[in-house]
XYZ file of N, CA and C in Angstrom:
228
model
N -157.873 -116.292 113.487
C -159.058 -115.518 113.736
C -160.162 -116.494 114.093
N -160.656 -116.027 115.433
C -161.874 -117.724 115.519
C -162.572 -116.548 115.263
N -163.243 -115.731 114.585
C -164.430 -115.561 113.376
C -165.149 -116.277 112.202
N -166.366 -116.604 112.219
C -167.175 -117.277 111.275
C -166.225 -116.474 110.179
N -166.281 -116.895 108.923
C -165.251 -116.217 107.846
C -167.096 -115.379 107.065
N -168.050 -116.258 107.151
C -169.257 -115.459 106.304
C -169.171 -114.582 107.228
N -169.184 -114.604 108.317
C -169.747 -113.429 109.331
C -168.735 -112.247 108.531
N -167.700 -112.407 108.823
C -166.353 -111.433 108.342
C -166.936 -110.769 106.980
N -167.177 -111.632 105.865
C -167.372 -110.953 104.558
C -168.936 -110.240 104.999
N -169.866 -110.678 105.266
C -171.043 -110.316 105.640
C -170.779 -108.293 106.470
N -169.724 -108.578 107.172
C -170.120 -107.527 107.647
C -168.758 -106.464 106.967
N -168.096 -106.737 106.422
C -167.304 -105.823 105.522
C -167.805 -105.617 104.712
N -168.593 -106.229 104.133
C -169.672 -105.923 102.670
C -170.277 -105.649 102.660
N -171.205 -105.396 104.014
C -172.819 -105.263 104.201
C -173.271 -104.491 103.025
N -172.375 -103.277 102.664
C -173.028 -102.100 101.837
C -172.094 -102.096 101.050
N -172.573 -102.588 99.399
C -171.753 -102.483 98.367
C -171.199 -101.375 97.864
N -171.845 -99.638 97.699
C -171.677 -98.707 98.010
C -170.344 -98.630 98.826
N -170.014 -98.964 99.927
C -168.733 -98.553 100.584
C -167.522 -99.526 101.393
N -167.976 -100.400 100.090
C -167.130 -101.844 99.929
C -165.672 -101.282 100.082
N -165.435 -100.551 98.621
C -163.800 -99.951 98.719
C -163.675 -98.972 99.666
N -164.524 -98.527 99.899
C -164.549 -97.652 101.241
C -163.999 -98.298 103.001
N -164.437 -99.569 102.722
C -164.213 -100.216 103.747
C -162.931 -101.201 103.967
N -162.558 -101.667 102.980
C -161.596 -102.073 102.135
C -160.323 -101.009 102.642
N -160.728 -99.864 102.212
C -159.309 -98.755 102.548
C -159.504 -98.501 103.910
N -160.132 -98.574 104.880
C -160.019 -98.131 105.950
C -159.371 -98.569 106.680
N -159.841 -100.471 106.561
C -159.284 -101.937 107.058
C -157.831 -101.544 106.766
N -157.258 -101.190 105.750
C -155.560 -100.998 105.522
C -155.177 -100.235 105.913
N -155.992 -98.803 106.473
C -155.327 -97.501 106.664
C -155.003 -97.749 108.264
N -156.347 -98.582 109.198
C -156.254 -98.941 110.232
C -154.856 -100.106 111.243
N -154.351 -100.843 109.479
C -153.501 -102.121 109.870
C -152.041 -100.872 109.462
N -152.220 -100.012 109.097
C -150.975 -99.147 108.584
C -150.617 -98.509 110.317
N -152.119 -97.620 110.835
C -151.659 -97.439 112.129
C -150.983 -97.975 113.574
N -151.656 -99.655 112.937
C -151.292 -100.353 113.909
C -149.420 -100.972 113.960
N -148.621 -100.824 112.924
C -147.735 -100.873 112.065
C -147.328 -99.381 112.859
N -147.813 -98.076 112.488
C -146.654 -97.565 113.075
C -146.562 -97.450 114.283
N -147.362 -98.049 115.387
C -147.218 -97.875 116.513
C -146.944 -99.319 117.080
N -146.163 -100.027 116.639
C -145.621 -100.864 116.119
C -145.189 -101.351 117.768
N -144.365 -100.520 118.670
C -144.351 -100.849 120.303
C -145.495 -101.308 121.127
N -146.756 -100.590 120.818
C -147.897 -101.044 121.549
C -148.574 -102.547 120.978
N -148.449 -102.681 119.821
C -149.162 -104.321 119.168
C -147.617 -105.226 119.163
N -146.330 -104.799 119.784
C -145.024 -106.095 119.134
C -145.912 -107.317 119.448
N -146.403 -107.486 120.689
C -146.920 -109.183 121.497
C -147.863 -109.319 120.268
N -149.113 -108.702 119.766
C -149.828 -109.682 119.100
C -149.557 -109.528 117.908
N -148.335 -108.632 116.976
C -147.713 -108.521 115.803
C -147.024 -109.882 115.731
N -146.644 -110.749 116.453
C -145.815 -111.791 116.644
C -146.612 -112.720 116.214
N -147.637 -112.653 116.601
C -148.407 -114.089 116.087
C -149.578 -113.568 115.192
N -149.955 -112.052 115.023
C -151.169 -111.733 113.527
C -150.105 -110.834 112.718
N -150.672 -110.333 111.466
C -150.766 -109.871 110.422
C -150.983 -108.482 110.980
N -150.792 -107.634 110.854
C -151.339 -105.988 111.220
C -152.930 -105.851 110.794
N -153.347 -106.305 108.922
C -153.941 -106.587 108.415
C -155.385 -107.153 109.325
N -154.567 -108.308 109.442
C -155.991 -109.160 110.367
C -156.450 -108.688 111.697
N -155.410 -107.950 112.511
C -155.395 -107.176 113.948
C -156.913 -106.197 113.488
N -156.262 -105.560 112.064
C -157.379 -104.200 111.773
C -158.597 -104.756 111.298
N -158.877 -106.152 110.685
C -160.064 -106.367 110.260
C -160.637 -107.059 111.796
N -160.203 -107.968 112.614
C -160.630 -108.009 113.522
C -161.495 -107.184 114.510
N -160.831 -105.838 114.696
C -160.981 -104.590 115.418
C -162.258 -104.281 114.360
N -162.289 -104.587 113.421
C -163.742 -103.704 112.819
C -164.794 -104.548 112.699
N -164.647 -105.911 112.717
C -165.532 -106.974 113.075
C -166.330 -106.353 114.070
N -165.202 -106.442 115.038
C -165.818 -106.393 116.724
C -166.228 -105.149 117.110
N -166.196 -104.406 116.117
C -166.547 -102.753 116.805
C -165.869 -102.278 117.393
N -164.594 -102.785 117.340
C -163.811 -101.540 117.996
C -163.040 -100.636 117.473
N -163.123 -100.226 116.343
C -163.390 -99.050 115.410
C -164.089 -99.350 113.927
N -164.783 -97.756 113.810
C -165.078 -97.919 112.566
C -165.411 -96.634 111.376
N -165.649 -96.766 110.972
C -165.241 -95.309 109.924
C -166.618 -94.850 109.440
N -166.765 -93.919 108.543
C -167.793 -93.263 107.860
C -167.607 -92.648 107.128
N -167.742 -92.947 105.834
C -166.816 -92.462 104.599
C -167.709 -91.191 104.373
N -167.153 -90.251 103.460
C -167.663 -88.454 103.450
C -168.453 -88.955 102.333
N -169.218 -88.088 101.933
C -169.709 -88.325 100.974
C -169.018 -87.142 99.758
N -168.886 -88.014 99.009
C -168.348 -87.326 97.518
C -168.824 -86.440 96.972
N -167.648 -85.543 96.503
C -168.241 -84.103 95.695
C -168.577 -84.423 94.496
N -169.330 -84.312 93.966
C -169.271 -84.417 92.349
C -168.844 -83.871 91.324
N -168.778 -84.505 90.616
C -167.319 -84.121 89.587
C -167.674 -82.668 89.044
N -166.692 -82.348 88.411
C -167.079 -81.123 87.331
C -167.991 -81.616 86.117
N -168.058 -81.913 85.702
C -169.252 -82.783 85.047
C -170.665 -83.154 85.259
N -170.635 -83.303 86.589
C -172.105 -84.133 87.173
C -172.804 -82.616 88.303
N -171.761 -81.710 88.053
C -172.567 -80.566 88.980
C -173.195 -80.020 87.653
């Protein structure tokens, strides 16, 4: 990855709030890239699925927006 590595944490973390939020997306994204597994074989060969998906969210080329949470039975 020629990415600054602060840049990387800097911008996966920006918002502590949707850290694990971002965290699951990065995996859900390296899961898709995994099953479509014919279109990435060339750069599956030399990355991680993993790093393909954090890359892609570095660079903006996808990115998510987590829902906002119902609150519990408790907190309504």
């Amino acid at each position: 990855m020629d990415i600054d590595e602060q840049a990387v944490v800097e911008k996966v973390f920006e918002n502590s709030v949707n850290d694990y939020a971002t965290v699951l997306a990065i995996a859900r994204r390296a899961r898709q890239i995994l099953d479509d597994y014919p279109k990435y074989e060339d750069l599956l060969e030399n990355e991680k699925a993993t790093v393909l998906a954090l890359e892609e969210f570095v660079d903006g080329r996808f990115s998510f927006h987590p829902a906002e949470a119902a609150p519990a039975d408790d907190e309504a």
